Amino acid sequence: MNFFARRLAKIQKPSTLPVDNILTEENIYNTIFLNCGEPDFDTPGNIKQAAHIAIKNGKTKYTAVDGVYELKKAVCKKFKQDNDLTYCPDQVMVSSGAKQVIYNAMMATLNPGDEVIILAPYWISYPDIIRLAGGEPVIINCLEQNNFKVNPQDIEKSITSKTKWIFLNSPNNPTGAIYSYQELKEIASILLKYKNIYILSDDIYEYIKFGEHRFFTLPQVEFGLYDRTLLVNGVSKSYSMTGWRIGYAAGNKALIDNMILIQSHSTSNPSTISQYAALEAITGDQSYPRYATEQFIQRCKLVVQMLNDIPGLRCRFPEGGYYVYPYCGNFLGKRSCNGKLIKDDRDFVEYLSKDYKVELVSGNNFGMSPYFRLSFVTTLTILIEACQRIRAACAALAE
Ligand code: PLP
């Protein structure tokens, strides 16, 4: 008899989680890790200070399962200010990261066989969270020719009587695609017709957008979808707070109540100290997200240019986020100096890791091949070294 649950058979270990690696410019000749989803910037000082103060003031006990009221009120204010959407604190919950928010939502709503539409390339955890909750992911491919965005007609074709949710993620991980107001309006016009389908809008990269690109979330564009949209957001990406584990959600009260019920029997409240740090992040000085975005733009320009200069590689300029998603199909069928055949993007990424010590994530993890994801979450110097290694690796591949 197998001791482990059958549900594990369908899920995989995420290949984007960080390892304990300290990369500095001194040990640059070691492996360069560009596979993680967290920036090198430290959490801003005012946020760390708020955590110290919380500890000093004894804010070290359990809180309400769904988070401290002050933080939920601050989240409501953020949605009003940034997205022109009105929520009451009882429509909001705080969790241990956006990941837990999504997990709660799926556990609270999916029955075996329920379908959830996700758009590939997608964030690695979506399909497995859906499967863990008993649902079936239904994938729509969003091709590079369409800037990795969905064709709204494809949504309609994928809807069945079992469809319960559709996930949207803009700016997107891994492609950086941002849906414009008009594009969201077109998606909304389809979804308005299907009254039983809920929308999970994962807006975690909201603040990291480049150039003229503006951020909109679905209910802001079509208020008719307000009741059926769960907004998912958090402080991990916007304030370099990945380790603090605070995410939050806003949506209709019945959905939020059931998500709170799930959380009440799993983790209870997210860390009290982190909640006070997140409160400072959301309500305090907002210069960090602007500063980080400026740095990301510089890094992104460098990486896109260096990758596009490599014969055979093609890299689209992302609209936001901190990833690029280059095409590596021209290297398939080639061999390395050691005779290893590159059959797919997995082999390509493995070759770069083993022979050139650059860690990337292959496109198959995001549901679209042959691509790879590179996170530009480190200094320009290290990124230059990484791109030079990728260049050398590509040049060494032969027919
Ligand atoms: N959603 C997307 C698209 C992400 O890329 C990530 C993290 O990589 C998350 C959600 C989870 O964020 P958190 O750290 O808040 O759990």
PDB file of N, CA and C in Angstrom, residues 165-245:
ATOM      1  N   TRP A 165     -13.865  28.696 -12.900  1.00  0.00           N
ATOM      2  CA  TRP A 165     -13.012  29.885 -12.785  1.00  0.00           C
ATOM      3  C   TRP A 165     -12.244  30.093 -14.085  1.00  0.00           C
ATOM      4  N   ILE A 166     -11.822  31.326 -14.283  1.00  0.00           N
ATOM      5  CA  ILE A 166     -10.745  31.626 -15.228  1.00  0.00           C
ATOM      6  C   ILE A 166      -9.739  32.501 -14.477  1.00  0.00           C
ATOM      7  N   PHE A 167      -8.454  32.212 -14.698  1.00  0.00           N
ATOM      8  CA  PHE A 167      -7.396  32.998 -14.052  1.00  0.00           C
ATOM      9  C   PHE A 167      -6.835  34.013 -15.048  1.00  0.00           C
ATOM     10  N   LEU A 168      -6.690  35.239 -14.609  1.00  0.00           N
ATOM     11  CA  LEU A 168      -5.975  36.253 -15.405  1.00  0.00           C
ATOM     12  C   LEU A 168      -4.768  36.704 -14.592  1.00  0.00           C
ATOM     13  N   ASN A 169      -3.674  37.002 -15.255  1.00  0.00           N
ATOM     14  CA  ASN A 169      -2.469  37.451 -14.548  1.00  0.00           C
ATOM     15  C   ASN A 169      -1.750  38.489 -15.411  1.00  0.00           C
ATOM     16  N   SER A 170      -1.861  39.749 -14.970  1.00  0.00           N
ATOM     17  CA  SER A 170      -1.274  40.858 -15.731  1.00  0.00           C
ATOM     18  C   SER A 170      -0.739  41.889 -14.740  1.00  0.00           C
ATOM     19  N   PRO A 171       0.530  42.314 -14.858  1.00  0.00           N
ATOM     20  CA  PRO A 171       1.608  41.802 -15.688  1.00  0.00           C
ATOM     21  C   PRO A 171       1.828  40.309 -15.416  1.00  0.00           C
ATOM     22  N   ASN A 172       2.177  39.635 -16.500  1.00  0.00           N
ATOM     23  CA  ASN A 172       2.228  38.173 -16.448  1.00  0.00           C
ATOM     24  C   ASN A 172       3.601  37.643 -16.034  1.00  0.00           C
ATOM     25  N   ASN A 173       3.562  36.614 -15.230  1.00  0.00           N
ATOM     26  CA  ASN A 173       4.751  35.798 -14.975  1.00  0.00           C
ATOM     27  C   ASN A 173       4.533  34.521 -15.773  1.00  0.00           C
ATOM     28  N   PRO A 174       5.309  34.219 -16.810  1.00  0.00           N
ATOM     29  CA  PRO A 174       6.680  34.661 -17.076  1.00  0.00           C
ATOM     30  C   PRO A 174       6.861  35.680 -18.215  1.00  0.00           C
ATOM     31  N   THR A 175       5.826  36.113 -18.923  1.00  0.00           N
ATOM     32  CA  THR A 175       6.085  36.863 -20.170  1.00  0.00           C
ATOM     33  C   THR A 175       6.163  38.374 -19.993  1.00  0.00           C
ATOM     34  N   GLY A 176       5.613  38.898 -18.888  1.00  0.00           N
ATOM     35  CA  GLY A 176       5.572  40.349 -18.693  1.00  0.00           C
ATOM     36  C   GLY A 176       4.456  41.027 -19.458  1.00  0.00           C
ATOM     37  N   ALA A 177       3.580  40.257 -20.108  1.00  0.00           N
ATOM     38  CA  ALA A 177       2.489  40.862 -20.886  1.00  0.00           C
ATOM     39  C   ALA A 177       1.509  41.582 -19.951  1.00  0.00           C
ATOM     40  N   ILE A 178       1.093  42.784 -20.374  1.00  0.00           N
ATOM     41  CA  ILE A 178       0.091  43.546 -19.607  1.00  0.00           C
ATOM     42  C   ILE A 178      -1.131  43.746 -20.493  1.00  0.00           C
ATOM     43  N   TYR A 179      -2.302  43.403 -19.991  1.00  0.00           N
ATOM     44  CA  TYR A 179      -3.531  43.610 -20.761  1.00  0.00           C
ATOM     45  C   TYR A 179      -3.946  45.076 -20.679  1.00  0.00           C
ATOM     46  N   SER A 180      -4.245  45.663 -21.847  1.00  0.00           N
ATOM     47  CA  SER A 180      -4.685  47.058 -21.879  1.00  0.00           C
ATOM     48  C   SER A 180      -6.165  47.128 -21.485  1.00  0.00           C
ATOM     49  N   TYR A 181      -6.644  48.330 -21.303  1.00  0.00           N
ATOM     50  CA  TYR A 181      -8.053  48.552 -20.958  1.00  0.00           C
ATOM     51  C   TYR A 181      -8.945  47.883 -22.005  1.00  0.00           C
ATOM     52  N   GLN A 182      -8.626  48.138 -23.270  1.00  0.00           N
ATOM     53  CA  GLN A 182      -9.452  47.621 -24.364  1.00  0.00           C
ATOM     54  C   GLN A 182      -9.421  46.089 -24.411  1.00  0.00           C
ATOM     55  N   GLU A 183      -8.251  45.530 -24.209  1.00  0.00           N
ATOM     56  CA  GLU A 183      -8.145  44.053 -24.228  1.00  0.00           C
ATOM     57  C   GLU A 183      -8.970  43.428 -23.088  1.00  0.00           C
ATOM     58  N   LEU A 184      -8.915  44.076 -21.926  1.00  0.00           N
ATOM     59  CA  LEU A 184      -9.706  43.550 -20.802  1.00  0.00           C
ATOM     60  C   LEU A 184     -11.200  43.696 -21.079  1.00  0.00           C
ATOM     61  N   LYS A 185     -11.549  44.792 -21.729  1.00  0.00           N
ATOM     62  CA  LYS A 185     -12.961  45.030 -22.070  1.00  0.00           C
ATOM     63  C   LYS A 185     -13.477  43.892 -22.971  1.00  0.00           C
ATOM     64  N   GLU A 186     -12.639  43.477 -23.908  1.00  0.00           N
ATOM     65  CA  GLU A 186     -13.051  42.392 -24.825  1.00  0.00           C
ATOM     66  C   GLU A 186     -13.207  41.065 -24.072  1.00  0.00           C
ATOM     67  N   ILE A 187     -12.277  40.811 -23.152  1.00  0.00           N
ATOM     68  CA  ILE A 187     -12.388  39.584 -22.341  1.00  0.00           C
ATOM     69  C   ILE A 187     -13.662  39.666 -21.491  1.00  0.00           C
ATOM     70  N   ALA A 188     -13.886  40.849 -20.928  1.00  0.00           N
ATOM     71  CA  ALA A 188     -15.059  41.037 -20.061  1.00  0.00           C
ATOM     72  C   ALA A 188     -16.354  40.798 -20.835  1.00  0.00           C
ATOM     73  N   SER A 189     -16.391  41.218 -22.093  1.00  0.00           N
ATOM     74  CA  SER A 189     -17.644  41.086 -22.847  1.00  0.00           C
ATOM     75  C   SER A 189     -18.019  39.607 -23.011  1.00  0.00           C
ATOM     76  N   ILE A 190     -17.019  38.728 -23.064  1.00  0.00           N
ATOM     77  CA  ILE A 190     -17.300  37.287 -23.121  1.00  0.00           C
ATOM     78  C   ILE A 190     -17.767  36.804 -21.738  1.00  0.00           C
ATOM     79  N   LEU A 191     -17.011  37.191 -20.719  1.00  0.00           N
ATOM     80  CA  LEU A 191     -17.284  36.640 -19.385  1.00  0.00           C
ATOM     81  C   LEU A 191     -18.619  37.115 -18.809  1.00  0.00           C
ATOM     82  N   LEU A 192     -19.054  38.273 -19.243  1.00  0.00           N
ATOM     83  CA  LEU A 192     -20.350  38.785 -18.769  1.00  0.00           C
ATOM     84  C   LEU A 192     -21.483  37.817 -19.096  1.00  0.00           C
ATOM     85  N   LYS A 193     -21.299  37.064 -20.198  1.00  0.00           N
ATOM     86  CA  LYS A 193     -22.374  36.156 -20.656  1.00  0.00           C
ATOM     87  C   LYS A 193     -22.463  34.887 -19.795  1.00  0.00           C
ATOM     88  N   TYR A 194     -21.375  34.541 -19.111  1.00  0.00           N
ATOM     89  CA  TYR A 194     -21.339  33.260 -18.381  1.00  0.00           C
ATOM     90  C   TYR A 194     -21.402  33.541 -16.881  1.00  0.00           C
ATOM     91  N   LYS A 195     -22.621  33.599 -16.391  1.00  0.00           N
ATOM     92  CA  LYS A 195     -22.851  34.132 -15.036  1.00  0.00           C
ATOM     93  C   LYS A 195     -22.341  33.235 -13.907  1.00  0.00           C
ATOM     94  N   ASN A 196     -22.019  31.950 -14.231  1.00  0.00           N
ATOM     95  CA  ASN A 196     -21.555  31.059 -13.154  1.00  0.00           C
ATOM     96  C   ASN A 196     -20.040  31.012 -13.043  1.00  0.00           C
ATOM     97  N   ILE A 197     -19.355  31.704 -13.951  1.00  0.00           N
ATOM     98  CA  ILE A 197     -17.890  31.617 -13.934  1.00  0.00           C
ATOM     99  C   ILE A 197     -17.299  32.776 -13.132  1.00  0.00           C
ATOM    100  N   TYR A 198     -16.387  32.424 -12.234  1.00  0.00           N
ATOM    101  CA  TYR A 198     -15.672  33.431 -11.455  1.00  0.00           C
ATOM    102  C   TYR A 198     -14.315  33.724 -12.110  1.00  0.00           C
ATOM    103  N   ILE A 199     -13.805  34.907 -11.820  1.00  0.00           N
ATOM    104  CA  ILE A 199     -12.510  35.311 -12.386  1.00  0.00           C
ATOM    105  C   ILE A 199     -11.540  35.552 -11.236  1.00  0.00           C
ATOM    106  N   LEU A 200     -10.365  34.922 -11.329  1.00  0.00           N
ATOM    107  CA  LEU A 200      -9.325  35.213 -10.343  1.00  0.00           C
ATOM    108  C   LEU A 200      -8.310  36.116 -11.036  1.00  0.00           C
ATOM    109  N   SER A 201      -8.210  37.341 -10.555  1.00  0.00           N
ATOM    110  CA  SER A 201      -7.298  38.298 -11.172  1.00  0.00           C
ATOM    111  C   SER A 201      -6.054  38.416 -10.295  1.00  0.00           C
ATOM    112  N   ASP A 202      -4.980  37.819 -10.758  1.00  0.00           N
ATOM    113  CA  ASP A 202      -3.740  37.809  -9.985  1.00  0.00           C
ATOM    114  C   ASP A 202      -2.926  39.033 -10.397  1.00  0.00           C
ATOM    115  N   ASP A 203      -2.968  40.052  -9.530  1.00  0.00           N
ATOM    116  CA  ASP A 203      -2.392  41.363  -9.856  1.00  0.00           C
ATOM    117  C   ASP A 203      -1.089  41.620  -9.095  1.00  0.00           C
ATOM    118  N   ILE A 204      -0.398  40.559  -8.742  1.00  0.00           N
ATOM    119  CA  ILE A 204       0.750  40.675  -7.831  1.00  0.00           C
ATOM    120  C   ILE A 204       1.885  41.556  -8.392  1.00  0.00           C
ATOM    121  N   TYR A 205       1.979  41.664  -9.730  1.00  0.00           N
ATOM    122  CA  TYR A 205       3.040  42.520 -10.311  1.00  0.00           C
ATOM    123  C   TYR A 205       2.509  43.899 -10.715  1.00  0.00           C
ATOM    124  N   GLU A 206       1.374  44.287 -10.148  1.00  0.00           N
ATOM    125  CA  GLU A 206       0.688  45.540 -10.521  1.00  0.00           C
ATOM    126  C   GLU A 206       1.624  46.739 -10.655  1.00  0.00           C
ATOM    127  N   TYR A 207       2.556  46.901  -9.715  1.00  0.00           N
ATOM    128  CA  TYR A 207       3.373  48.129  -9.705  1.00  0.00           C
ATOM    129  C   TYR A 207       4.580  48.067 -10.644  1.00  0.00           C
ATOM    130  N   ILE A 208       4.884  46.870 -11.163  1.00  0.00           N
ATOM    131  CA  ILE A 208       6.112  46.769 -11.966  1.00  0.00           C
ATOM    132  C   ILE A 208       5.726  46.802 -13.445  1.00  0.00           C
ATOM    133  N   LYS A 209       5.607  48.005 -13.978  1.00  0.00           N
ATOM    134  CA  LYS A 209       5.211  48.163 -15.389  1.00  0.00           C
ATOM    135  C   LYS A 209       6.128  49.187 -16.037  1.00  0.00           C
ATOM    136  N   PHE A 210       6.386  48.970 -17.325  1.00  0.00           N
ATOM    137  CA  PHE A 210       7.404  49.762 -18.018  1.00  0.00           C
ATOM    138  C   PHE A 210       6.764  50.718 -19.019  1.00  0.00           C
ATOM    139  N   GLY A 211       7.453  51.844 -19.240  1.00  0.00           N
ATOM    140  CA  GLY A 211       7.063  52.784 -20.291  1.00  0.00           C
ATOM    141  C   GLY A 211       5.657  53.305 -20.073  1.00  0.00           C
ATOM    142  N   GLU A 212       4.898  53.317 -21.153  1.00  0.00           N
ATOM    143  CA  GLU A 212       3.561  53.916 -21.128  1.00  0.00           C
ATOM    144  C   GLU A 212       2.501  52.931 -20.637  1.00  0.00           C
ATOM    145  N   HIS A 213       2.905  51.705 -20.357  1.00  0.00           N
ATOM    146  CA  HIS A 213       1.882  50.694 -20.053  1.00  0.00           C
ATOM    147  C   HIS A 213       1.180  51.005 -18.741  1.00  0.00           C
ATOM    148  N   ARG A 214      -0.147  50.935 -18.797  1.00  0.00           N
ATOM    149  CA  ARG A 214      -0.925  51.214 -17.590  1.00  0.00           C
ATOM    150  C   ARG A 214      -1.553  49.928 -17.097  1.00  0.00           C
ATOM    151  N   PHE A 215      -1.792  49.899 -15.796  1.00  0.00           N
ATOM    152  CA  PHE A 215      -2.376  48.692 -15.210  1.00  0.00           C
ATOM    153  C   PHE A 215      -3.865  48.889 -14.982  1.00  0.00           C
ATOM    154  N   PHE A 216      -4.656  47.904 -15.383  1.00  0.00           N
ATOM    155  CA  PHE A 216      -6.086  47.871 -15.051  1.00  0.00           C
ATOM    156  C   PHE A 216      -6.412  46.475 -14.558  1.00  0.00           C
ATOM    157  N   THR A 217      -7.335  46.422 -13.617  1.00  0.00           N
ATOM    158  CA  THR A 217      -7.813  45.112 -13.198  1.00  0.00           C
ATOM    159  C   THR A 217      -9.264  44.971 -13.667  1.00  0.00           C
ATOM    160  N   LEU A 218      -9.684  43.725 -13.876  1.00  0.00           N
ATOM    161  CA  LEU A 218     -10.927  43.483 -14.626  1.00  0.00           C
ATOM    162  C   LEU A 218     -12.171  44.245 -14.121  1.00  0.00           C
ATOM    163  N   PRO A 219     -12.499  44.205 -12.811  1.00  0.00           N
ATOM    164  CA  PRO A 219     -13.725  44.878 -12.382  1.00  0.00           C
ATOM    165  C   PRO A 219     -13.680  46.402 -12.525  1.00  0.00           C
ATOM    166  N   GLN A 220     -12.473  46.929 -12.661  1.00  0.00           N
ATOM    167  CA  GLN A 220     -12.292  48.369 -12.879  1.00  0.00           C
ATOM    168  C   GLN A 220     -12.762  48.718 -14.301  1.00  0.00           C
ATOM    169  N   VAL A 221     -12.574  47.774 -15.193  1.00  0.00           N
ATOM    170  CA  VAL A 221     -12.913  47.972 -16.595  1.00  0.00           C
ATOM    171  C   VAL A 221     -14.385  47.609 -16.839  1.00  0.00           C
ATOM    172  N   GLU A 222     -14.856  46.593 -16.124  1.00  0.00           N
ATOM    173  CA  GLU A 222     -16.256  46.146 -16.296  1.00  0.00           C
ATOM    174  C   GLU A 222     -16.827  45.854 -14.910  1.00  0.00           C
ATOM    175  N   PHE A 223     -17.583  46.830 -14.387  1.00  0.00           N
ATOM    176  CA  PHE A 223     -18.083  46.697 -13.024  1.00  0.00           C
ATOM    177  C   PHE A 223     -19.086  45.546 -12.898  1.00  0.00           C
ATOM    178  N   GLY A 224     -19.673  45.153 -14.015  1.00  0.00           N
ATOM    179  CA  GLY A 224     -20.596  44.010 -14.013  1.00  0.00           C
ATOM    180  C   GLY A 224     -19.925  42.721 -13.546  1.00  0.00           C
ATOM    181  N   LEU A 225     -18.597  42.696 -13.521  1.00  0.00           N
ATOM    182  CA  LEU A 225     -17.885  41.488 -13.081  1.00  0.00           C
ATOM    183  C   LEU A 225     -17.364  41.607 -11.641  1.00  0.00           C
ATOM    184  N   TYR A 226     -17.694  42.725 -10.992  1.00  0.00           N
ATOM    185  CA  TYR A 226     -17.178  42.998  -9.630  1.00  0.00           C
ATOM    186  C   TYR A 226     -17.471  41.836  -8.678  1.00  0.00           C
ATOM    187  N   ASP A 227     -18.724  41.381  -8.675  1.00  0.00           N
ATOM    188  CA  ASP A 227     -19.134  40.346  -7.714  1.00  0.00           C
ATOM    189  C   ASP A 227     -18.503  38.997  -7.995  1.00  0.00           C
ATOM    190  N   ARG A 228     -18.093  38.787  -9.232  1.00  0.00           N
ATOM    191  CA  ARG A 228     -17.558  37.474  -9.621  1.00  0.00           C
ATOM    192  C   ARG A 228     -16.039  37.480  -9.759  1.00  0.00           C
ATOM    193  N   THR A 229     -15.416  38.578  -9.384  1.00  0.00           N
ATOM    194  CA  THR A 229     -13.947  38.619  -9.511  1.00  0.00           C
ATOM    195  C   THR A 229     -13.301  38.603  -8.135  1.00  0.00           C
ATOM    196  N   LEU A 230     -12.315  37.736  -8.001  1.00  0.00           N
ATOM    197  CA  LEU A 230     -11.496  37.739  -6.794  1.00  0.00           C
ATOM    198  C   LEU A 230     -10.182  38.433  -7.145  1.00  0.00           C
ATOM    199  N   LEU A 231      -9.920  39.554  -6.494  1.00  0.00           N
ATOM    200  CA  LEU A 231      -8.641  40.236  -6.721  1.00  0.00           C
ATOM    201  C   LEU A 231      -7.598  39.623  -5.796  1.00  0.00           C
ATOM    202  N   VAL A 232      -6.470  39.265  -6.370  1.00  0.00           N
ATOM    203  CA  VAL A 232      -5.368  38.683  -5.594  1.00  0.00           C
ATOM    204  C   VAL A 232      -4.169  39.611  -5.723  1.00  0.00           C
ATOM    205  N   ASN A 233      -3.592  39.971  -4.601  1.00  0.00           N
ATOM    206  CA  ASN A 233      -2.446  40.868  -4.639  1.00  0.00           C
ATOM    207  C   ASN A 233      -1.601  40.602  -3.389  1.00  0.00           C
ATOM    208  N   GLY A 234      -0.548  41.380  -3.199  1.00  0.00           N
ATOM    209  CA  GLY A 234       0.299  41.150  -2.027  1.00  0.00           C
ATOM    210  C   GLY A 234       1.507  42.059  -2.045  1.00  0.00           C
ATOM    211  N   VAL A 235       2.332  41.904  -1.030  1.00  0.00           N
ATOM    212  CA  VAL A 235       3.488  42.799  -0.898  1.00  0.00           C
ATOM    213  C   VAL A 235       4.799  42.158  -1.359  1.00  0.00           C
ATOM    214  N   SER A 236       4.768  40.857  -1.691  1.00  0.00           N
ATOM    215  CA  SER A 236       6.018  40.146  -2.013  1.00  0.00           C
ATOM    216  C   SER A 236       6.816  40.838  -3.106  1.00  0.00           C
ATOM    217  N   LYS A 237       6.149  41.116  -4.225  1.00  0.00           N
ATOM    218  CA  LYS A 237       6.861  41.602  -5.410  1.00  0.00           C
ATOM    219  C   LYS A 237       7.023  43.119  -5.375  1.00  0.00           C
ATOM    220  N   SER A 238       6.005  43.835  -4.906  1.00  0.00           N
ATOM    221  CA  SER A 238       6.026  45.299  -4.966  1.00  0.00           C
ATOM    222  C   SER A 238       6.991  45.921  -3.982  1.00  0.00           C
ATOM    223  N   TYR A 239       7.205  45.253  -2.833  1.00  0.00           N
ATOM    224  CA  TYR A 239       8.027  45.872  -1.782  1.00  0.00           C
ATOM    225  C   TYR A 239       9.208  44.978  -1.394  1.00  0.00           C
ATOM    226  N   SER A 240       9.575  44.058  -2.280  1.00  0.00           N
ATOM    227  CA  SER A 240      10.682  43.151  -1.985  1.00  0.00           C
ATOM    228  C   SER A 240      10.479  42.492  -0.613  1.00  0.00           C
ATOM    229  N   MET A 241       9.321  41.879  -0.440  1.00  0.00           N
ATOM    230  CA  MET A 241       8.962  41.285   0.850  1.00  0.00           C
ATOM    231  C   MET A 241       8.591  39.807   0.678  1.00  0.00           C
ATOM    232  N   THR A 242       9.301  39.131  -0.238  1.00  0.00           N
ATOM    233  CA  THR A 242       8.933  37.739  -0.539  1.00  0.00           C
ATOM    234  C   THR A 242       8.941  36.839   0.704  1.00  0.00           C
ATOM    235  N   GLY A 243       9.909  37.086   1.600  1.00  0.00           N
ATOM    236  CA  GLY A 243      10.024  36.206   2.763  1.00  0.00           C
ATOM    237  C   GLY A 243       9.055  36.528   3.887  1.00  0.00           C
ATOM    238  N   TRP A 244       8.382  37.649   3.802  1.00  0.00           N
ATOM    239  CA  TRP A 244       7.478  38.049   4.897  1.00  0.00           C
ATOM    240  C   TRP A 244       6.145  37.320   4.795  1.00  0.00           C
ATOM    241  N   ARG A 245       5.825  36.842   3.624  1.00  0.00           N
ATOM    242  CA  ARG A 245       4.652  36.021   3.340  1.00  0.00           C
ATOM    243  C   ARG A 245       3.330  36.717   3.668  1.00  0.00           C
TER     244      ARG A 245
END
